[in-house]
Short mmCIF file of C-alpha atoms and ligand atoms in Angstrom, two decimals:
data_model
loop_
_atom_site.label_atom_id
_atom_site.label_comp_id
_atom_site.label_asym_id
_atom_site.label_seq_id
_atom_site.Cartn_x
_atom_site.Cartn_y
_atom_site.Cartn_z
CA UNK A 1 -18.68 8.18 -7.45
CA UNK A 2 -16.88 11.36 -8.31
CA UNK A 3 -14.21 12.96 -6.34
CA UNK A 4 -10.84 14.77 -7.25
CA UNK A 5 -9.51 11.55 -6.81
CA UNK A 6 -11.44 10.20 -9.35
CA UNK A 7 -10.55 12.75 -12.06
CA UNK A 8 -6.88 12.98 -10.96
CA UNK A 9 -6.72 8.86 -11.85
CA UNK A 10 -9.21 8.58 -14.60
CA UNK A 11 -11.19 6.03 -12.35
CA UNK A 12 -14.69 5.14 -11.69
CA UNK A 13 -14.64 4.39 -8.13
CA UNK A 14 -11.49 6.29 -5.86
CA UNK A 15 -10.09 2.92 -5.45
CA UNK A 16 -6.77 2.50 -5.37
CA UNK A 17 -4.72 -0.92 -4.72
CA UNK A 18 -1.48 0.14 -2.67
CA UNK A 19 2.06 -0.19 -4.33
CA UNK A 20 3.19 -4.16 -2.93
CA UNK A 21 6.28 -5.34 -3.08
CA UNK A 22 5.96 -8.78 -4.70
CA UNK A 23 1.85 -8.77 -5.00
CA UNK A 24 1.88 -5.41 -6.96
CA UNK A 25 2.21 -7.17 -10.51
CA UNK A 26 0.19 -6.99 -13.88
CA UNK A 27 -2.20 -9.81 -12.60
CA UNK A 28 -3.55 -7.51 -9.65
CA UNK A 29 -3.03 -4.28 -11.20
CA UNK A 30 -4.92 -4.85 -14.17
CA UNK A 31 -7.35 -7.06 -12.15
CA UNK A 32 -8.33 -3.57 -10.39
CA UNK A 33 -8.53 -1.22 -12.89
CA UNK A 34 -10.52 -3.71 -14.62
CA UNK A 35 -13.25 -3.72 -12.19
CA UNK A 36 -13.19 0.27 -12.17
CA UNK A 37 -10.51 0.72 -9.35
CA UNK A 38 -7.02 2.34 -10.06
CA UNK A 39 -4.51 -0.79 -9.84
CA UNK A 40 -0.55 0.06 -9.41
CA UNK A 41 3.06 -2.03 -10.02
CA UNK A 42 5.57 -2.25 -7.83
CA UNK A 43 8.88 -1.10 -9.65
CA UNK A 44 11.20 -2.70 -7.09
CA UNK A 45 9.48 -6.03 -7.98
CA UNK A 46 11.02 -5.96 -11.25
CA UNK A 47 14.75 -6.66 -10.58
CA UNK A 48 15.78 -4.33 -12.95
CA UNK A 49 14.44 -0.87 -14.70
CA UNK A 50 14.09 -2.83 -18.11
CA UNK A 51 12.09 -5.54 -16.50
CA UNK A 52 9.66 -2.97 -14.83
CA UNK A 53 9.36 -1.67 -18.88
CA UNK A 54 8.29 -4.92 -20.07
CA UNK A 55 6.20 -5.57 -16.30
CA UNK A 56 4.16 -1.86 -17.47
CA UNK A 57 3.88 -3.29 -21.29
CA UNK A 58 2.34 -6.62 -19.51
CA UNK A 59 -0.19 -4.72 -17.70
CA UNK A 60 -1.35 -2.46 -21.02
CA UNK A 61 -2.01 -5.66 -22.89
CA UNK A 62 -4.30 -6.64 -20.07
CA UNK A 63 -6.35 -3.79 -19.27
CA UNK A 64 -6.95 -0.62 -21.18
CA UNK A 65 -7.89 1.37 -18.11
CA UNK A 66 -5.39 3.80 -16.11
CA UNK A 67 -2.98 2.09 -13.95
CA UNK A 68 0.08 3.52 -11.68
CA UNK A 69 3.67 2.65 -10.62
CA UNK A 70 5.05 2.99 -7.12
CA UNK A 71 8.44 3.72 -6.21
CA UNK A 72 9.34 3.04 -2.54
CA UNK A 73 11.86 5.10 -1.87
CA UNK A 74 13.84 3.83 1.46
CA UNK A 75 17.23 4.55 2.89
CA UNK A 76 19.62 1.03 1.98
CA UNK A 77 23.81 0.40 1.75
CA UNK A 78 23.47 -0.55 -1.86
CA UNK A 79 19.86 1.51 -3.08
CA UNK A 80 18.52 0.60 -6.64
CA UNK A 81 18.76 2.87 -9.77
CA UNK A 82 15.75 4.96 -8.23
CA UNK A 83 16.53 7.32 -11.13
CA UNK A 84 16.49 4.90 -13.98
CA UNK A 85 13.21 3.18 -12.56
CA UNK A 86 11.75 6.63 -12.55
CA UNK A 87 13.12 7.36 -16.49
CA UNK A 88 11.16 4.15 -17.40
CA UNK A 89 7.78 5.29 -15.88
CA UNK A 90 8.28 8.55 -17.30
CA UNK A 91 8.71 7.40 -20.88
CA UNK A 92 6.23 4.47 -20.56
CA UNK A 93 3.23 6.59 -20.85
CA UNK A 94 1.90 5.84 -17.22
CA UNK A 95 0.56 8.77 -15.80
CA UNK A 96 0.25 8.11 -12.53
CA UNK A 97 2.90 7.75 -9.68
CA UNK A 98 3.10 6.53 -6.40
CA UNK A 99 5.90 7.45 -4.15
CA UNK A 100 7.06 6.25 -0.86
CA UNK A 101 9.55 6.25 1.52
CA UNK A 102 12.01 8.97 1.32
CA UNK A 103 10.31 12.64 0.15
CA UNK A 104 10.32 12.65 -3.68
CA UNK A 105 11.38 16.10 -3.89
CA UNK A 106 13.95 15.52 -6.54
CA UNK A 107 11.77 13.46 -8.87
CA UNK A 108 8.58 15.76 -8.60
CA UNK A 109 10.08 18.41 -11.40
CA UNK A 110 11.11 15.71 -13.52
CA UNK A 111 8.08 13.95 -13.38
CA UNK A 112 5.68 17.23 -13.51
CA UNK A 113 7.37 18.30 -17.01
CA UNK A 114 6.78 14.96 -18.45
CA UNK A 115 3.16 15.24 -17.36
CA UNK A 116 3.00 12.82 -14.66
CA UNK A 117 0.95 13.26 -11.28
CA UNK A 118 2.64 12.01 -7.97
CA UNK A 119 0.41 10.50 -5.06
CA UNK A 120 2.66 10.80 -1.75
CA UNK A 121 2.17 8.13 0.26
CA UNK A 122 3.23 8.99 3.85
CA UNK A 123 2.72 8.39 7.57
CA UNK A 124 2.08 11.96 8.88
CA UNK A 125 0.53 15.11 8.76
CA UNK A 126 3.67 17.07 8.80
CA UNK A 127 5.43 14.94 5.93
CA UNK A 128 2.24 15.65 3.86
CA UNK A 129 2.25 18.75 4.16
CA UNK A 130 5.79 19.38 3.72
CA UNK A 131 4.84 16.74 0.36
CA UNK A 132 2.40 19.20 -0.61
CA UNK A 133 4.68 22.36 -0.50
CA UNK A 134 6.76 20.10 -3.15
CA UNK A 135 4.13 20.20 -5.17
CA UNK A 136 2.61 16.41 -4.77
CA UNK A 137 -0.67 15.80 -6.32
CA UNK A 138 -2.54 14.10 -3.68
CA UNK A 139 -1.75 12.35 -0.23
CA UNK A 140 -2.41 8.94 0.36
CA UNK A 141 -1.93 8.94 4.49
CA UNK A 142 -1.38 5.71 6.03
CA UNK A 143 -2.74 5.24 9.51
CA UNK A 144 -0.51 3.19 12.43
CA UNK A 145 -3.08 0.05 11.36
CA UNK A 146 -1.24 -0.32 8.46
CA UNK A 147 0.51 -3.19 6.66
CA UNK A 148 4.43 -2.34 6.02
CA UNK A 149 5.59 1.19 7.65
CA UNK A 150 3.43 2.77 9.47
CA UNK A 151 6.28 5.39 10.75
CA UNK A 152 6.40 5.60 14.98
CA UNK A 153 4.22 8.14 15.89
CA UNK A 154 1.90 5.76 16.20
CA UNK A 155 -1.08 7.99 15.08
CA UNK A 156 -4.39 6.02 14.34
CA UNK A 157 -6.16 6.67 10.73
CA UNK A 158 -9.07 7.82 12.74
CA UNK A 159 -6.86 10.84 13.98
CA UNK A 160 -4.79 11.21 10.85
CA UNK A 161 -7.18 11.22 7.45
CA UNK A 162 -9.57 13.98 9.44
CA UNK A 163 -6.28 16.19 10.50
CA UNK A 164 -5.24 15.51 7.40
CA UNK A 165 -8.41 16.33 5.54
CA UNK A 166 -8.81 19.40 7.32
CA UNK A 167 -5.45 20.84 7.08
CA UNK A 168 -4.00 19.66 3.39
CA UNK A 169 -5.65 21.62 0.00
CA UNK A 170 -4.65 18.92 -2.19
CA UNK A 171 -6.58 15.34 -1.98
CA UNK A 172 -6.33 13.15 0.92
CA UNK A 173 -6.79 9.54 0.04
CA UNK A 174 -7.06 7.35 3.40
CA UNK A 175 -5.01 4.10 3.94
CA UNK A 176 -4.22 1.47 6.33
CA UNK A 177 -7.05 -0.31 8.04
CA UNK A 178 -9.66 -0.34 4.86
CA UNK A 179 -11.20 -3.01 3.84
CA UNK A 180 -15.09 -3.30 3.53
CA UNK A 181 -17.68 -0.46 3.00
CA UNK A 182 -17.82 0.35 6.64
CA UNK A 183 -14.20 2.03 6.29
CA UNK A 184 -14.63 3.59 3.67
CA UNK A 185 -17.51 5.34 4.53
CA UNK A 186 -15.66 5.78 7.72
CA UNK A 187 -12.92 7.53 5.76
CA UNK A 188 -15.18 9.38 3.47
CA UNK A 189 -16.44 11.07 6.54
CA UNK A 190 -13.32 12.16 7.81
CA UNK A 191 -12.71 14.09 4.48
CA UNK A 192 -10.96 11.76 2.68
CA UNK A 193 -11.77 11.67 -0.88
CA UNK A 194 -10.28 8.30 -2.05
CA UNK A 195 -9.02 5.00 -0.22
CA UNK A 196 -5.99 2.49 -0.70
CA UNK A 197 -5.65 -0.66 -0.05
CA UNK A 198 -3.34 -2.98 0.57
CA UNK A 199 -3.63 -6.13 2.91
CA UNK A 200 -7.29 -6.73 1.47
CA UNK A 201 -6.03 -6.64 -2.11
CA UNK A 202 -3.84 -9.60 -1.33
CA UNK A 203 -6.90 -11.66 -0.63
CA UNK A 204 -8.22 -11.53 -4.04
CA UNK A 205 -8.23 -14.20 -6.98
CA UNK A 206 -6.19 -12.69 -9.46
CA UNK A 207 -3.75 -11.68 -6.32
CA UNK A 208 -0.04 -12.99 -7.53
CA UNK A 209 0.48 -15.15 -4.42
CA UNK A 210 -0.07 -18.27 -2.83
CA UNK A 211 -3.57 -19.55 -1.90
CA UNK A 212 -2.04 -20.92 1.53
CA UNK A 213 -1.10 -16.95 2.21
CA UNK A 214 -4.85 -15.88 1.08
CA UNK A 215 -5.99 -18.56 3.65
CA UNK A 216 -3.60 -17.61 6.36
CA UNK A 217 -5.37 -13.57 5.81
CA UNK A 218 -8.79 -15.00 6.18
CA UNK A 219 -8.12 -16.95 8.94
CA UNK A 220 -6.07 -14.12 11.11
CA UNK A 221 -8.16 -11.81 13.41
CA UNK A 222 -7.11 -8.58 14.03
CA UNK A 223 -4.76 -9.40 16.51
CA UNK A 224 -2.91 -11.47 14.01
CA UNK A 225 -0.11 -8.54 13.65
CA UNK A 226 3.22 -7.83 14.55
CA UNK A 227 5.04 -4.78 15.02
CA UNK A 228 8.36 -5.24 14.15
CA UNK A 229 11.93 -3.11 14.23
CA UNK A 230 9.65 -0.71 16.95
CA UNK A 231 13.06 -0.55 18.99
CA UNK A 232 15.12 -0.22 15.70
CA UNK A 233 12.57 2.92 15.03
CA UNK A 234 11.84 1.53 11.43
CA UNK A 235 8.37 -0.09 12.56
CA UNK A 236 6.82 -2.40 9.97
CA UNK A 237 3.62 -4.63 10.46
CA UNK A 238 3.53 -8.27 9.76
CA UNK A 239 1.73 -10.82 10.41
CA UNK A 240 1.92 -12.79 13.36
CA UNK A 241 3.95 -16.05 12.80
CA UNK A 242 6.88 -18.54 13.76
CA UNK A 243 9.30 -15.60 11.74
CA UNK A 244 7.29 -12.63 13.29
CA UNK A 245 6.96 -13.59 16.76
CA UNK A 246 10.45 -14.69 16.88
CA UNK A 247 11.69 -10.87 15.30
CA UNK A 248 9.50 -9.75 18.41
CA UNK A 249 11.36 -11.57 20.97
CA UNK A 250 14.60 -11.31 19.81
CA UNK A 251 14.00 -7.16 20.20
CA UNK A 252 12.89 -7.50 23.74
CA UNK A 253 15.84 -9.22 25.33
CA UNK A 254 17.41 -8.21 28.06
CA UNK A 255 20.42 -5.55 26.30
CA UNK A 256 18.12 -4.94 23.33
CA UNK A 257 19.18 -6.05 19.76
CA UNK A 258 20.56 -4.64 16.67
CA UNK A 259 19.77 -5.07 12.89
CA UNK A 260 22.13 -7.78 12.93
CA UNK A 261 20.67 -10.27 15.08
CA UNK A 262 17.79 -10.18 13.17
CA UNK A 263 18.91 -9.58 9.63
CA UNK A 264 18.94 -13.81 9.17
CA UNK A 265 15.06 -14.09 9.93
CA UNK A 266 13.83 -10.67 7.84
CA UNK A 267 15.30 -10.55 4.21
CA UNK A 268 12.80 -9.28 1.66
CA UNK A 269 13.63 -12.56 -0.49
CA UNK A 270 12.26 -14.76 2.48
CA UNK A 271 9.31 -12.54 2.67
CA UNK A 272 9.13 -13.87 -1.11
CA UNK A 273 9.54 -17.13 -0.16
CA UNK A 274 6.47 -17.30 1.74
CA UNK A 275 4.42 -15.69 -0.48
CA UNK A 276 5.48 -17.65 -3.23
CA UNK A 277 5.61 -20.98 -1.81
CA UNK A 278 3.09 -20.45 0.70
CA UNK A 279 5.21 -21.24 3.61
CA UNK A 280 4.02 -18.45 6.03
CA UNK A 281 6.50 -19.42 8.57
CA UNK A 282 9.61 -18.95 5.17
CA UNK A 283 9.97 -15.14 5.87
CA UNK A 284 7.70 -12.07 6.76
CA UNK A 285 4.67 -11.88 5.38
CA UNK A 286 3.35 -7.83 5.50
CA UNK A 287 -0.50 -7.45 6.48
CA UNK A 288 -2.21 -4.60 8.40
CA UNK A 289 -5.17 -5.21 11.05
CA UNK A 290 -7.04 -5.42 8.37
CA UNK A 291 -6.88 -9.05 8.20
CA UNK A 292 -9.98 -9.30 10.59
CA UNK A 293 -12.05 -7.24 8.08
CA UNK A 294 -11.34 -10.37 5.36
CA UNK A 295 -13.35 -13.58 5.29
CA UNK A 296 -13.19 -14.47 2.05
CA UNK A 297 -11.14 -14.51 -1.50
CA UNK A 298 -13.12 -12.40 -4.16
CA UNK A 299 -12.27 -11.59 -7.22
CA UNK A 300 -11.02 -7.77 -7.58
CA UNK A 301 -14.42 -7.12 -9.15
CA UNK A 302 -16.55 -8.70 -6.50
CA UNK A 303 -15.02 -7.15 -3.71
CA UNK A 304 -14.55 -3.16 -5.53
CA UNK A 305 -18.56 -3.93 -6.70
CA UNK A 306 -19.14 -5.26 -2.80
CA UNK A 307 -16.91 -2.27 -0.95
CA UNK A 308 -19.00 0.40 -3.18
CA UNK A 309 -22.67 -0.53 -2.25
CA UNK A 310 -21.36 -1.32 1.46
CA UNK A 311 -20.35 2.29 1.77
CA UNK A 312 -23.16 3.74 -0.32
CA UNK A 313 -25.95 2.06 2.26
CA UNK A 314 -23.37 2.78 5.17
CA UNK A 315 -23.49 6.44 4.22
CA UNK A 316 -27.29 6.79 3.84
CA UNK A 317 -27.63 4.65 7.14
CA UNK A 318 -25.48 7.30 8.60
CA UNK A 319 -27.16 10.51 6.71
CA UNK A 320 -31.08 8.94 8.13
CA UNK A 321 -29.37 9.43 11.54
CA UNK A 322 -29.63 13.41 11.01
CA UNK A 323 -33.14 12.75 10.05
C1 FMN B 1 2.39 -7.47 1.08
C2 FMN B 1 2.52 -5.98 1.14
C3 FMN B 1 3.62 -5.36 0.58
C4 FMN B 1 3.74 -3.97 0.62
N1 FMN B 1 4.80 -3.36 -0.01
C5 FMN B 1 4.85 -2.00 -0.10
C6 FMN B 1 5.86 -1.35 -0.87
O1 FMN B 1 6.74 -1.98 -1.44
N2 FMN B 1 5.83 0.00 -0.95
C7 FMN B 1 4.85 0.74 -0.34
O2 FMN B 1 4.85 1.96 -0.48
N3 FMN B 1 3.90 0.16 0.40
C8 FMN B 1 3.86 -1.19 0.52
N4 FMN B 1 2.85 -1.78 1.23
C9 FMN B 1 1.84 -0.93 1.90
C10 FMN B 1 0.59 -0.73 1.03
O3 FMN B 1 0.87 -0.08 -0.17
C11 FMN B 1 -0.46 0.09 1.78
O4 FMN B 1 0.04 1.38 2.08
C12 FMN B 1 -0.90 -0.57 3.07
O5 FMN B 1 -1.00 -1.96 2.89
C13 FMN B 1 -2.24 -0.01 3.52
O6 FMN B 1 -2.65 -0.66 4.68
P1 FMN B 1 -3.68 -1.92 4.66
O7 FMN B 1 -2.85 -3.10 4.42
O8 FMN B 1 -4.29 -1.86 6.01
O9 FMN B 1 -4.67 -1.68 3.57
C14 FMN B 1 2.73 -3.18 1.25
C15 FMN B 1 1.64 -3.82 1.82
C16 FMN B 1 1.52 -5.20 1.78
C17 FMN B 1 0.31 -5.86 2.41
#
């Protein structure tokens, strides 16, 4: 498989395993590009720049294909060192990274004279575009199926990787909802020319995480996901639980409900908790609608090997149609 994506990451298949906060660590990452996909750390995983150094060192030693760092960028009272994360990616030889969150105007010069390629991650057409004028690389576009933010427009990937597609000049990668051969296909003929995943890269072996969580994403349907903070207008999907539903029905009380009354049930280091422990009732657990695409816990290489001959015979199924 060749595609700009492909030669922008160094990759055999344009694969990509989504920036995760407490999943994206060298197990997974190196697990994926391993099996020919492009895997990527989470920086804000590492509780400090210098841990992220040693977290990217980690990774080297266990793969010598490309890998990538994200940096979620996101609005907070007390934000992290965004800057001195960034400084370690830059001199750590990585060549990839993946921003998200806020628009990484500030960091795209920096990066570009060190040589490093940004892939926006975003949630609509407009913000890509405006990503592009910045001088991003590539988009990766997340549709509202999404795990984590899906933004509130509430735009479906269907809509937003062909719009996308059609209207962008740099590389459209498609995310949110992916998970077998069928969507990729799906998303290769929209235009995309790469996919990212996130929810389904959870469910793997070498996924950093408890086996009780991977069991919990097999078993969910796709109607096992939340939308949470929709009336705070910072949506995120979850999955559905004891934590989840309870977020839900605290923001649909009569009078409405503020950060506040929630704030006990949604820290990020319950969401660790669960994932950790496997306690999926501890604290959120992020997952897209995705979940009803996964029946089973693969290793990376299995399921990249599986996804890429699914969307091969999808695609010729598909092509025979024109006869
Ligand atoms: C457990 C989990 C944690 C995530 N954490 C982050 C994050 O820290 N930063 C980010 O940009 N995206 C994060 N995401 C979103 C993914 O990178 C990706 O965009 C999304 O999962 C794609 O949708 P999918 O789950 O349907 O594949 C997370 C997703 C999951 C499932």
């Amino acid at each position: 498989m060749k595609t700009r994506v492909t030669e922008l990451l160094g990759t055999k298949y344009p694969i990509i395993q989504g920036g995760m906060m407490w999943v994206g660590r060298a197990e997974l990452a190196s697990a994926v590009s391993n099996a020919g996909g492009f895997g990527v750390l989470t920086a804000l995983t590492q509780p400090t720049p210098e841990a992220l150094d040693i977290e990217i060192k980690r990774c080297r030693a266990m793969t010598d294909m490309p890998f990538g760092v994200n940096l979620t960028i996101l609005p907070s009272i007390s934000p992290p060192p965004y800057e001195t994360y960034l400084d370690v990616v830059l001199d750590s030889g990585v060549k990839i990274l993946e921003t998200a969150g806020n628009s990484p105007k500030e960091f795209i010069a920096k990066a570009k004279s060190r040589g490093v390629k940004i892939v926006h991650k975003c949630t609509a057409v407009r913000h890509a575009l405006s990503a592009e004028r910045s001088g991003v690389d590539a988009i990766s576009i997340d549709g509202f199926e999404c795990a984590g933010h899906p933004g509130e427009d509430g735009i479906g990937g269907f809509i937003l990787f062909g719009l996308a597609a059609k209207k962008l000049r740099i590389p459209v990668i498609a995310s949110g909802g992916i998970g077998d051969g069928r969507t990729m296909a799906a998303a290769f003929a929209l235009g995309a020319e790469g996919i990212n995943l996130g929810t389904r890269f959870c469910a793997v072996k070498e996924s950093p995480i408890h086996d009780n969580v991977k069991q919990a994403l097999v078993k969910a349907t796709e109607r096992d996901t939340n939308l949470i903070f929709r009336t705070l207008r910072n949506t995120a999907r979850v999955l559905k639980s004891k934590v989840s539903e309870e977020v839900v029905a605290t923001e649909l009380r009569p009078g409405g409900c503020e950060f506040k009354d929630v704030q006990h049930l949604v820290s990020g280091q319950k969401g660790r908790v669960a994932l950790e422990t496997g306690d999926v009732d501890a604290g959120l657990i992020w997952a897209g609608q995705v979940v009803g695409l996964i029946d089973d816990v693969p290793t990376c290489a299995e399921l990249i090997e599986r996804i890429v001959a699914e969307c091969r015979e999808r695609l010729a199924i598909a092509s025979a149609f024109l006869g």
